Short mmCIF file of C-alpha atoms in Angstrom, two decimals:
data_model
loop_
_atom_site.label_atom_id
_atom_site.label_comp_id
_atom_site.label_asym_id
_atom_site.label_seq_id
_atom_site.Cartn_x
_atom_site.Cartn_y
_atom_site.Cartn_z
CA MET E 1 0.00 0.00 0.00
CA GLU E 2 2.70 2.40 0.98
CA VAL E 3 4.59 1.58 -2.21
CA ILE E 4 1.61 2.42 -4.37
CA MET E 5 1.01 5.67 -2.54
CA LYS E 6 4.63 6.57 -3.07
CA MET E 7 4.42 5.81 -6.77
CA ILE E 8 1.31 7.92 -7.21
CA SER E 9 2.86 10.86 -5.46
CA GLU E 10 6.02 10.51 -7.55
CA LEU E 11 3.97 10.39 -10.72
CA SER E 12 1.99 13.47 -9.82
CA ASP E 13 5.23 15.25 -8.97
CA GLU E 14 6.62 14.32 -12.36
CA ILE E 15 3.52 15.54 -14.15
CA PHE E 16 3.51 18.73 -12.14
CA PHE E 17 7.14 19.54 -12.81
CA ASN E 18 7.21 18.55 -16.46
CA LEU E 19 3.88 19.85 -17.64
CA ILE E 20 2.30 22.33 -15.30
CA ARG E 21 4.95 24.35 -13.60
CA GLU E 22 5.88 27.47 -15.58
CA ASN E 23 3.30 26.36 -18.16
CA ARG E 24 5.80 23.84 -19.49
CA TYR E 25 3.05 22.01 -21.32
CA LEU E 26 3.27 24.86 -23.84
CA TYR E 27 6.58 23.45 -25.09
CA PHE E 28 4.75 20.28 -26.03
CA VAL E 29 1.76 22.08 -27.54
CA ASN E 30 3.88 24.44 -29.62
CA GLY E 31 6.26 21.64 -30.56
CA PHE E 32 3.32 19.56 -31.70
CA GLY E 33 2.21 22.43 -33.94
CA VAL E 34 5.66 22.70 -35.52
CA SER E 35 5.89 18.95 -36.10
CA VAL E 36 2.46 18.85 -37.73
CA GLN E 37 3.31 21.84 -39.89
CA LEU E 38 6.57 20.21 -41.01
CA THR E 39 4.88 16.91 -41.80
CA ILE E 40 2.12 18.44 -43.90
CA SER E 41 4.33 20.81 -45.88
CA ALA E 42 7.04 18.18 -46.41
CA ALA E 43 4.42 15.68 -47.59
CA LEU E 44 3.09 18.20 -50.12
CA ILE E 45 6.57 19.12 -51.37
CA GLY E 46 7.58 15.44 -51.45
CA GLY E 47 4.44 14.53 -53.38
CA ILE E 48 5.11 17.12 -56.07
CA ILE E 49 8.81 16.27 -56.36
CA GLY E 50 7.97 12.55 -56.37
CA MET E 51 5.52 12.93 -59.24
CA ILE E 52 7.96 14.92 -61.36
CA VAL E 53 10.86 12.56 -60.65
CA ALA E 54 8.77 9.44 -61.32
CA LEU E 55 7.72 10.81 -64.70
CA ALA E 56 11.32 11.77 -65.45
CA ARG E 57 12.41 8.22 -64.67
CA LEU E 58 9.74 6.72 -66.88
CA THR E 59 10.39 8.85 -69.95
CA ASN E 60 12.52 7.75 -72.84
CA ASN E 61 14.73 10.81 -72.32
CA LYS E 62 18.00 9.30 -71.11
CA ILE E 63 19.41 12.44 -69.45
CA LEU E 64 16.25 13.18 -67.48
CA SER E 65 15.99 9.56 -66.49
CA ILE E 66 19.58 9.40 -65.25
CA ILE E 67 19.26 12.65 -63.28
CA ALA E 68 16.12 11.29 -61.63
CA GLU E 69 17.79 7.99 -60.85
CA LYS E 70 20.83 9.67 -59.27
CA TYR E 71 18.59 11.90 -57.17
CA VAL E 72 16.79 8.85 -55.83
CA ASP E 73 20.05 6.99 -55.18
CA ILE E 74 21.73 9.89 -53.37
CA THR E 75 18.70 10.79 -51.32
CA ARG E 76 18.00 7.25 -50.23
CA GLY E 77 21.69 6.56 -49.66
CA THR E 78 22.37 9.29 -47.11
CA PRO E 79 20.87 9.93 -43.66
CA VAL E 80 18.06 12.49 -43.53
CA VAL E 81 19.77 14.34 -40.72
CA VAL E 82 22.86 14.87 -42.89
CA GLN E 83 20.69 16.12 -45.73
CA LEU E 84 18.88 18.46 -43.37
CA LEU E 85 22.14 19.94 -42.06
CA ILE E 86 23.63 20.34 -45.54
CA ILE E 87 20.51 22.04 -46.83
CA TYR E 88 20.32 24.36 -43.81
CA PHE E 89 23.98 25.25 -43.39
CA ALA E 90 25.19 25.04 -46.98
CA VAL E 91 22.34 25.60 -49.40
CA PHE E 92 20.15 28.08 -47.57
CA ALA E 93 22.77 29.45 -45.16
CA THR E 94 22.76 33.02 -46.41
CA THR E 95 19.15 33.35 -47.45
CA GLY E 96 17.67 34.00 -44.05
CA LEU E 97 14.71 31.80 -44.93
CA ASP E 98 12.50 30.74 -42.07
CA ARG E 99 13.72 27.49 -40.51
CA VAL E 100 10.36 25.83 -40.87
CA VAL E 101 10.50 26.51 -44.59
CA VAL E 102 14.05 25.17 -44.89
CA ALA E 103 13.22 22.04 -42.92
CA SER E 104 10.05 21.48 -44.98
CA ILE E 105 12.11 21.69 -48.15
CA ALA E 106 14.73 19.31 -46.76
CA PHE E 107 12.19 16.73 -45.60
CA GLY E 108 10.26 17.24 -48.82
CA ILE E 109 13.33 16.55 -50.95
CA ASN E 110 14.02 13.43 -48.94
CA SER E 111 10.47 12.18 -49.08
CA GLY E 112 10.28 12.95 -52.80
CA ALA E 113 12.76 10.17 -53.56
CA TYR E 114 10.65 7.58 -51.77
CA VAL E 115 7.44 8.89 -53.30
CA ALA E 116 9.04 8.79 -56.76
CA GLU E 117 9.84 5.11 -56.31
CA LEU E 118 6.33 4.43 -55.06
CA ILE E 119 4.79 6.12 -58.08
CA ARG E 120 7.14 4.44 -60.51
CA ALA E 121 6.45 1.01 -59.06
CA GLY E 122 2.72 1.74 -58.98
CA ILE E 123 2.66 2.66 -62.65
CA GLN E 124 4.83 -0.26 -63.68
CA ALA E 125 2.61 -2.65 -61.77
CA VAL E 126 -0.29 -1.88 -64.10
CA ASP E 127 -0.59 -4.74 -66.58
CA LYS E 128 1.26 -4.10 -69.84
CA GLY E 129 -1.80 -5.14 -71.81
CA GLN E 130 -3.62 -2.04 -70.57
CA MET E 131 -1.27 0.28 -72.43
CA GLU E 132 -1.46 -1.91 -75.52
CA ALA E 133 -5.23 -1.97 -75.47
CA ALA E 134 -5.36 1.80 -75.08
CA ARG E 135 -2.86 2.36 -77.88
CA SER E 136 -4.66 -0.12 -80.15
CA VAL E 137 -7.87 1.93 -80.19
CA GLY E 138 -5.86 4.99 -81.18
CA PHE E 139 -4.96 6.78 -77.94
CA SER E 140 -1.58 8.51 -77.80
CA TYR E 141 0.91 7.58 -75.08
CA GLY E 142 -0.11 10.59 -73.00
CA GLN E 143 -3.83 9.93 -73.36
CA SER E 144 -3.32 6.27 -72.47
CA MET E 145 -1.46 7.30 -69.34
CA TYR E 146 -4.11 9.81 -68.37
CA TYR E 147 -7.27 7.81 -69.02
CA ILE E 148 -6.11 4.25 -68.42
CA ILE E 149 -2.81 3.79 -66.60
CA ILE E 150 -2.75 6.50 -63.93
CA PRO E 151 -6.27 5.88 -62.58
CA GLN E 152 -5.25 2.26 -61.99
CA ALA E 153 -1.81 3.16 -60.66
CA ILE E 154 -3.31 5.45 -58.01
CA LYS E 155 -4.84 2.42 -56.34
CA ASN E 156 -1.38 0.86 -56.09
CA ILE E 157 0.25 4.08 -54.91
CA LEU E 158 -2.08 5.51 -52.27
CA PRO E 159 -1.42 3.00 -49.46
CA GLY E 160 2.33 3.57 -49.81
CA MET E 161 1.78 7.32 -49.75
CA GLY E 162 -0.03 6.96 -46.45
CA ASN E 163 2.90 5.07 -45.02
CA GLU E 164 5.20 7.77 -46.30
CA VAL E 165 3.26 10.41 -44.36
CA ILE E 166 3.53 8.26 -41.24
CA SER E 167 7.29 7.98 -41.73
CA LEU E 168 7.58 11.73 -42.24
CA TRP E 169 5.68 12.41 -39.04
CA LYS E 170 8.30 10.49 -37.08
CA GLU E 171 11.27 11.65 -39.16
CA THR E 172 10.61 15.30 -38.41
CA ALA E 173 11.82 14.60 -34.86
CA ILE E 174 15.31 15.58 -36.03
CA ALA E 175 14.26 19.15 -36.86
CA GLY E 176 15.89 20.23 -33.59
CA PHE E 177 19.27 19.82 -35.28
CA ILE E 178 18.73 23.14 -37.03
CA GLY E 179 17.24 24.76 -33.97
CA LEU E 180 13.57 24.24 -34.64
CA GLU E 181 11.43 23.76 -31.56
CA ASP E 182 9.41 20.78 -32.66
CA LEU E 183 7.87 18.17 -30.40
CA MET E 184 11.17 16.39 -29.81
CA ARG E 185 13.05 19.58 -29.08
CA GLY E 186 10.26 20.70 -26.75
CA ALA E 187 10.79 17.56 -24.68
CA GLU E 188 14.51 18.23 -24.50
CA ILE E 189 14.01 21.78 -23.33
CA VAL E 190 11.65 20.63 -20.60
CA ARG E 191 14.07 17.91 -19.56
CA GLY E 192 16.82 20.53 -19.37
CA ARG E 193 14.73 22.43 -16.85
CA THR E 194 13.34 19.59 -14.73
CA PHE E 195 16.18 17.06 -14.95
CA SER E 196 13.52 14.36 -15.18
CA ASN E 197 15.10 11.26 -16.61
CA TYR E 198 12.43 10.19 -19.00
CA THR E 199 9.03 11.74 -18.36
CA PRO E 200 9.23 14.34 -21.17
CA TYR E 201 10.22 11.63 -23.63
CA LEU E 202 7.41 9.42 -22.44
CA VAL E 203 4.98 12.27 -23.05
CA ILE E 204 6.11 12.83 -26.64
CA ALA E 205 6.32 9.10 -27.32
CA ILE E 206 2.64 8.86 -26.44
CA ILE E 207 1.84 11.83 -28.70
CA TYR E 208 3.84 10.43 -31.65
CA LEU E 209 2.25 7.04 -31.18
CA TYR E 210 -1.26 8.40 -30.95
CA VAL E 211 -0.96 10.46 -34.13
CA THR E 212 0.55 7.47 -35.95
CA PHE E 213 -2.36 5.40 -34.72
CA LEU E 214 -4.86 7.93 -36.08
CA LEU E 215 -3.07 8.07 -39.44
CA THR E 216 -2.97 4.29 -39.68
CA MET E 217 -6.67 4.11 -39.00
CA ALA E 218 -7.45 6.73 -41.65
CA LEU E 219 -5.24 4.85 -44.10
CA GLY E 220 -7.06 1.59 -43.41
CA LYS E 221 -10.39 3.26 -44.13
CA LEU E 222 -9.05 4.71 -47.35
CA GLU E 223 -7.73 1.33 -48.50
CA ARG E 224 -11.00 -0.40 -47.81
CA GLY E 225 -12.74 2.29 -49.84
CA LEU E 226 -10.35 1.79 -52.74
CA HIS E 227 -10.92 -1.93 -52.90
CA LYS E 228 -14.68 -1.62 -53.07
CA SER E 229 -14.62 -1.82 -56.87
CA ASP E 230 -12.52 -5.01 -56.85
CA MET P 1 -6.05 -3.14 -97.71
CA ILE P 2 -3.05 -4.35 -95.71
CA LYS P 3 0.13 -5.11 -97.54
CA VAL P 4 3.13 -6.65 -95.83
CA VAL P 5 6.50 -6.56 -97.57
CA ASP P 6 9.57 -8.46 -96.41
CA LEU P 7 8.64 -8.08 -92.73
CA HIS P 8 11.41 -8.90 -90.25
CA LYS P 9 11.29 -8.64 -86.49
CA SER P 10 14.01 -9.53 -84.00
CA PHE P 11 14.01 -9.32 -80.22
CA GLY P 12 17.70 -8.89 -79.49
CA LYS P 13 19.35 -11.87 -81.14
CA LEU P 14 16.14 -13.81 -81.47
CA GLN P 15 14.75 -13.62 -84.98
CA VAL P 16 10.99 -13.99 -84.69
CA LEU P 17 9.91 -12.95 -88.17
CA ARG P 18 12.18 -13.70 -91.09
CA GLY P 19 10.66 -12.15 -94.15
CA ILE P 20 6.90 -12.13 -94.48
CA ASN P 21 5.09 -11.03 -97.61
CA ASN P 22 1.34 -10.95 -97.86
CA GLU P 23 -1.65 -8.92 -98.83
CA ILE P 24 -4.99 -8.85 -97.10
CA HIS P 25 -7.90 -7.66 -99.19
CA LYS P 26 -11.06 -5.90 -98.19
CA GLY P 27 -13.69 -8.29 -96.87
CA GLU P 28 -11.26 -11.16 -96.57
CA VAL P 29 -10.98 -13.37 -93.50
CA VAL P 30 -7.45 -14.62 -93.05
CA CYS P 31 -6.67 -17.13 -90.31
CA VAL P 32 -3.11 -17.59 -89.12
CA ILE P 33 -2.21 -20.94 -87.62
CA GLY P 34 1.03 -22.55 -86.60
CA PRO P 35 2.96 -23.90 -83.61
CA SER P 36 3.69 -21.65 -80.62
CA GLY P 37 6.76 -19.53 -81.13
CA SER P 38 6.28 -19.46 -84.86
CA GLY P 39 5.75 -15.68 -84.87
CA LYS P 40 1.97 -15.58 -85.43
CA SER P 41 1.23 -13.07 -82.70
CA THR P 42 4.27 -10.96 -83.50
CA PHE P 43 3.17 -10.82 -87.12
CA LEU P 44 -0.29 -9.67 -86.05
CA ARG P 45 1.11 -7.07 -83.64
CA CYS P 46 3.27 -5.62 -86.41
CA LEU P 47 0.11 -4.91 -88.41
CA ASN P 48 -0.83 -2.07 -86.04
CA LEU P 49 2.72 -1.30 -84.97
CA LEU P 50 2.36 -2.60 -81.41
CA GLU P 51 5.65 -4.18 -82.42
CA GLU P 52 7.94 -2.15 -84.59
CA PRO P 53 9.34 -4.12 -87.53
CA THR P 54 13.11 -4.48 -87.60
CA LYS P 55 12.99 -4.44 -91.38
CA GLY P 56 10.33 -4.37 -94.04
CA GLU P 57 7.11 -2.46 -94.48
CA VAL P 58 3.46 -2.65 -93.53
CA TYR P 59 1.05 -0.61 -95.62
CA ILE P 60 -2.51 0.15 -94.58
CA ASP P 61 -4.57 1.50 -97.48
CA GLY P 62 -1.29 2.24 -99.21
CA VAL P 63 0.17 4.23 -96.30
CA SER P 64 3.42 2.90 -94.86
CA LEU P 65 3.21 2.53 -91.08
CA THR P 66 6.92 2.88 -90.44
CA GLU P 67 7.17 6.05 -92.52
CA HIS P 68 4.17 7.65 -90.85
CA LYS P 69 4.84 6.98 -87.20
CA LYS P 70 3.53 10.42 -86.34
CA ASP P 71 0.11 9.48 -87.69
CA ILE P 72 0.11 6.10 -86.01
CA ASN P 73 -2.68 7.03 -83.60
CA LYS P 74 -4.94 7.97 -86.48
CA LEU P 75 -3.96 4.87 -88.45
CA ARG P 76 -4.63 2.60 -85.49
CA GLN P 77 -8.21 3.84 -85.36
CA LYS P 78 -8.75 1.97 -88.61
CA VAL P 79 -7.47 -1.26 -87.09
CA GLY P 80 -9.35 -2.85 -84.21
CA MET P 81 -7.57 -5.36 -82.04
CA VAL P 82 -8.75 -8.09 -79.69
CA PHE P 83 -6.26 -9.62 -77.28
CA GLN P 84 -5.85 -13.04 -75.76
CA GLN P 85 -6.05 -11.57 -72.24
CA PHE P 86 -9.03 -9.29 -73.10
CA ASN P 87 -7.31 -6.22 -71.60
CA LEU P 88 -10.55 -4.54 -70.63
CA PHE P 89 -10.07 -1.43 -68.51
CA PRO P 90 -10.89 -2.71 -65.01
CA HIS P 91 -11.64 0.71 -63.52
CA MET P 92 -14.42 1.40 -66.00
CA THR P 93 -17.84 -0.08 -66.59
CA VAL P 94 -18.55 -2.02 -69.76
CA MET P 95 -20.27 1.08 -71.13
CA GLU P 96 -17.25 3.29 -70.36
CA ASN P 97 -14.88 0.73 -71.83
CA ILE P 98 -16.73 0.90 -75.12
CA THR P 99 -17.49 4.62 -75.28
CA LEU P 100 -14.21 6.13 -74.04
CA ALA P 101 -12.37 6.06 -77.37
CA PRO P 102 -15.26 7.24 -79.59
CA ILE P 103 -15.96 10.13 -77.21
CA LYS P 104 -12.35 11.23 -76.76
CA LEU P 105 -10.97 10.45 -80.19
CA LYS P 106 -13.89 10.91 -82.54
CA GLY P 107 -15.60 13.70 -80.65
CA MET P 108 -18.80 11.71 -80.41
CA SER P 109 -21.35 12.94 -77.88
CA LYS P 110 -21.93 10.79 -74.82
CA GLU P 111 -25.48 9.94 -75.88
CA GLU P 112 -24.44 9.03 -79.39
CA ALA P 113 -21.61 6.82 -78.17
CA ALA P 114 -23.84 5.15 -75.58
CA GLU P 115 -26.47 4.41 -78.19
CA LYS P 116 -23.85 2.84 -80.38
CA ALA P 117 -22.47 0.84 -77.46
CA VAL P 118 -25.92 -0.57 -76.74
CA GLN P 119 -26.19 -1.71 -80.34
CA LEU P 120 -22.75 -3.29 -80.26
CA LEU P 121 -23.48 -5.08 -77.00
CA ARG P 122 -26.65 -6.47 -78.49
CA LYS P 123 -24.66 -7.63 -81.49
CA VAL P 124 -22.17 -9.56 -79.35
CA GLY P 125 -25.02 -10.95 -77.28
CA LEU P 126 -24.60 -8.98 -74.03
CA PRO P 127 -27.57 -6.63 -74.02
CA ASP P 128 -27.87 -6.12 -70.26
CA LYS P 129 -24.28 -5.74 -69.07
CA ASP P 130 -23.72 -2.02 -69.75
CA TYR P 131 -23.14 -0.97 -66.18
CA GLU P 132 -21.23 -3.97 -64.88
CA TYR P 133 -17.52 -3.77 -64.12
CA PRO P 134 -15.31 -6.21 -66.04
CA ASN P 135 -14.48 -8.24 -62.94
CA LYS P 136 -18.13 -9.26 -62.70
CA LEU P 137 -18.04 -10.85 -66.16
CA SER P 138 -16.98 -14.31 -67.27
CA GLY P 139 -14.07 -14.71 -69.67
CA GLY P 140 -16.33 -15.18 -72.65
CA GLN P 141 -18.31 -12.09 -71.74
CA LYS P 142 -15.13 -10.07 -71.27
CA GLN P 143 -13.88 -11.05 -74.68
CA ARG P 144 -17.16 -10.12 -76.31
CA VAL P 145 -17.02 -6.71 -74.60
CA ALA P 146 -13.47 -6.37 -75.94
CA ILE P 147 -14.78 -7.07 -79.44
CA ALA P 148 -17.49 -4.43 -78.97
CA ARG P 149 -14.88 -1.96 -77.70
CA ALA P 150 -12.78 -2.45 -80.82
CA LEU P 151 -15.82 -2.17 -83.10
CA ALA P 152 -16.89 1.10 -81.49
CA MET P 153 -14.18 2.91 -83.45
CA ASP P 154 -15.62 1.63 -86.75
CA PRO P 155 -12.41 -0.07 -87.81
CA GLU P 156 -11.91 -1.17 -91.39
CA ILE P 157 -10.13 -4.29 -90.27
CA MET P 158 -10.11 -6.36 -87.09
CA LEU P 159 -7.11 -8.22 -85.70
CA PHE P 160 -7.69 -11.11 -83.30
CA ASP P 161 -4.77 -12.40 -81.27
CA GLU P 162 -5.75 -15.88 -80.06
CA PRO P 163 -9.09 -14.56 -78.82
CA THR P 164 -10.24 -17.85 -77.31
CA SER P 165 -6.98 -19.22 -75.90
CA ALA P 166 -7.52 -17.82 -72.40
CA LEU P 167 -11.12 -19.04 -72.16
CA ASP P 168 -12.68 -22.00 -70.44
CA PRO P 169 -13.76 -24.47 -73.12
CA GLU P 170 -17.47 -23.88 -72.59
CA MET P 171 -17.04 -20.18 -73.37
CA VAL P 172 -15.17 -20.55 -76.63
CA GLY P 173 -18.37 -20.98 -78.63
CA GLU P 174 -19.97 -17.70 -77.62
CA VAL P 175 -16.89 -15.72 -78.66
CA LEU P 176 -16.54 -17.58 -81.95
CA ASN P 177 -20.21 -16.91 -82.64
CA ALA P 178 -19.72 -13.19 -82.13
CA MET P 179 -16.80 -13.38 -84.56
CA LYS P 180 -18.84 -15.31 -87.11
CA GLN P 181 -21.43 -12.55 -86.93
CA LEU P 182 -18.71 -10.12 -88.01
CA VAL P 183 -17.62 -12.38 -90.82
CA MET P 184 -21.18 -12.43 -92.13
CA GLU P 185 -21.24 -8.64 -92.11
CA GLY P 186 -18.23 -8.63 -94.38
CA MET P 187 -15.62 -7.36 -91.87
CA THR P 188 -12.02 -7.75 -92.96
CA MET P 189 -10.35 -9.93 -90.35
CA VAL P 190 -6.98 -11.41 -89.48
CA VAL P 191 -7.34 -14.11 -86.84
CA VAL P 192 -4.48 -15.84 -85.07
CA THR P 193 -6.09 -18.95 -83.68
CA HIS P 194 -5.74 -22.50 -82.47
CA GLU P 195 -9.38 -23.21 -83.31
CA MET P 196 -8.88 -25.22 -86.48
CA GLY P 197 -12.59 -25.84 -86.88
CA PHE P 198 -13.27 -22.12 -86.83
CA ALA P 199 -10.44 -21.38 -89.26
CA ARG P 200 -11.72 -24.01 -91.64
CA GLU P 201 -15.29 -22.79 -91.44
CA VAL P 202 -14.90 -19.03 -91.80
CA GLY P 203 -11.42 -18.48 -93.26
CA ASP P 204 -11.13 -17.38 -96.86
CA ARG P 205 -7.44 -18.09 -96.66
CA ILE P 206 -5.23 -19.85 -94.14
CA LEU P 207 -1.64 -18.90 -93.44
CA PHE P 208 0.46 -21.58 -91.83
CA MET P 209 3.42 -19.99 -90.06
CA ASP P 210 6.50 -21.80 -88.89
CA GLU P 211 9.84 -20.42 -87.69
CA GLY P 212 9.07 -16.85 -88.66
CA ILE P 213 7.89 -17.35 -92.20
CA ILE P 214 4.65 -18.23 -93.93
CA ALA P 215 5.43 -21.84 -94.69
CA GLU P 216 2.21 -22.48 -96.58
CA GLU P 217 -0.88 -20.55 -97.54
CA ASN P 218 -4.01 -21.73 -99.20
CA THR P 219 -7.77 -21.99 -99.04
CA PRO P 220 -9.00 -23.91 -96.00
CA GLU P 221 -10.13 -26.84 -98.13
CA GLU P 222 -6.72 -27.24 -99.68
CA LEU P 223 -4.60 -26.45 -96.64
CA PHE P 224 -6.48 -28.74 -94.27
CA GLY P 225 -7.46 -31.33 -96.87
CA ASN P 226 -4.30 -31.51 -98.88
CA PRO P 227 -1.33 -29.88 -97.11
CA ARG P 228 1.76 -29.70 -99.31
CA ASN P 229 4.49 -28.64 -96.93
CA PRO P 230 5.69 -31.50 -94.70
CA ARG P 231 5.76 -29.12 -91.72
CA THR P 232 2.11 -28.26 -92.28
CA LYS P 233 1.32 -31.95 -92.44
CA SER P 234 3.16 -32.69 -89.25
CA PHE P 235 1.52 -29.74 -87.44
CA LEU P 236 -1.97 -30.66 -88.59
CA SER P 237 -1.49 -34.29 -87.67
CA LYS P 238 -0.76 -33.15 -84.12
CA VAL P 239 -3.65 -30.72 -83.69
CA LEU P 240 -6.48 -32.30 -85.66
#
């Protein structure tokens, strides 16, 4: 009994020090906002880059295709945190751009490589006979893509895109490296004040997990909707 | 209507077609038979440039396909094609499958195209399937929709690439019947097939292909009744 009482009082102390005192919960709330903002803007940038790069890889133009391939190789072959630091300190160092914008671009460029591969694989997974059938009635390559191939490819691509957003949500936890106060950084600041060993991290772990859980659920709904016409 | 001159096609080192010459006239039904790997399908696919010839020429109404690659989309509208694997568009209803090309390529109105599609579906014996998705249809029904889809563009000639080879035996008849209907209407047709009975019944001319050339060609009576080439004889003795 005494042990339990002691635990409860310790827990309430932890919560008090890490969340309530000096309105420390605001670090988590504001950090959450930054993380969400980064995820959404990086996903949008990544989606656009991914589409362009996938098309570049699929064209018959050798130069475009090679550039696209190298971009994918380099981006997937180096750690995101290194890319983030290079983009912040080397590429945008003198521009004075807002850090959120720089980080969004960095995460977007990284995500774009994965999205490009998703789109490419999704398009290539459409049966070859579909293109032939479309061409045989007289559609051009572009029309065949637009009316026949892409609508089918989207079904293959969307689930992967959802997973990509989930990855991004967790990946943005390194934004603190360039001084952004995201969720992760918020926890570190609080820990710096309270010297709690793990409570701030536990708090953000629960937040990350819960958002991932919500995204996964939404994705499941979407997938079930997509397969209705099967 | 279609003229083929010295047609060669190689895939890498593999020579699939080794010099094919032939002419297909308006209203003619030509059936192409032969062992697998003899180049039948490749020959057919060269006729609408789904495969690009390595050497030689294909003329449609006197226009060379290889010299007019820019106009290939227009030229293909004259040539309907039916595939072994049907290749219906799975994300569209039967109606959309049939009307998409006439609406987008011929500028037909939706109503006009739909009316035509209804007629075509009746012709192939599927009057009440307009709003089904392909995955709800049997193989034989899919193939008949594919025939209707090709006919919707009013082609001058129809190419059939083993149209019944992917079907369950009990569905072969319904597809062949739809094809016979076309023959009776005087459609020009090139049919790659393993259905010897069908070839014999409706073919005006049979081409026997072996190892990338036309090894023998003749009327069905002669080719099936009195084959001259020993390879034709040996092939027919195996399949008949």
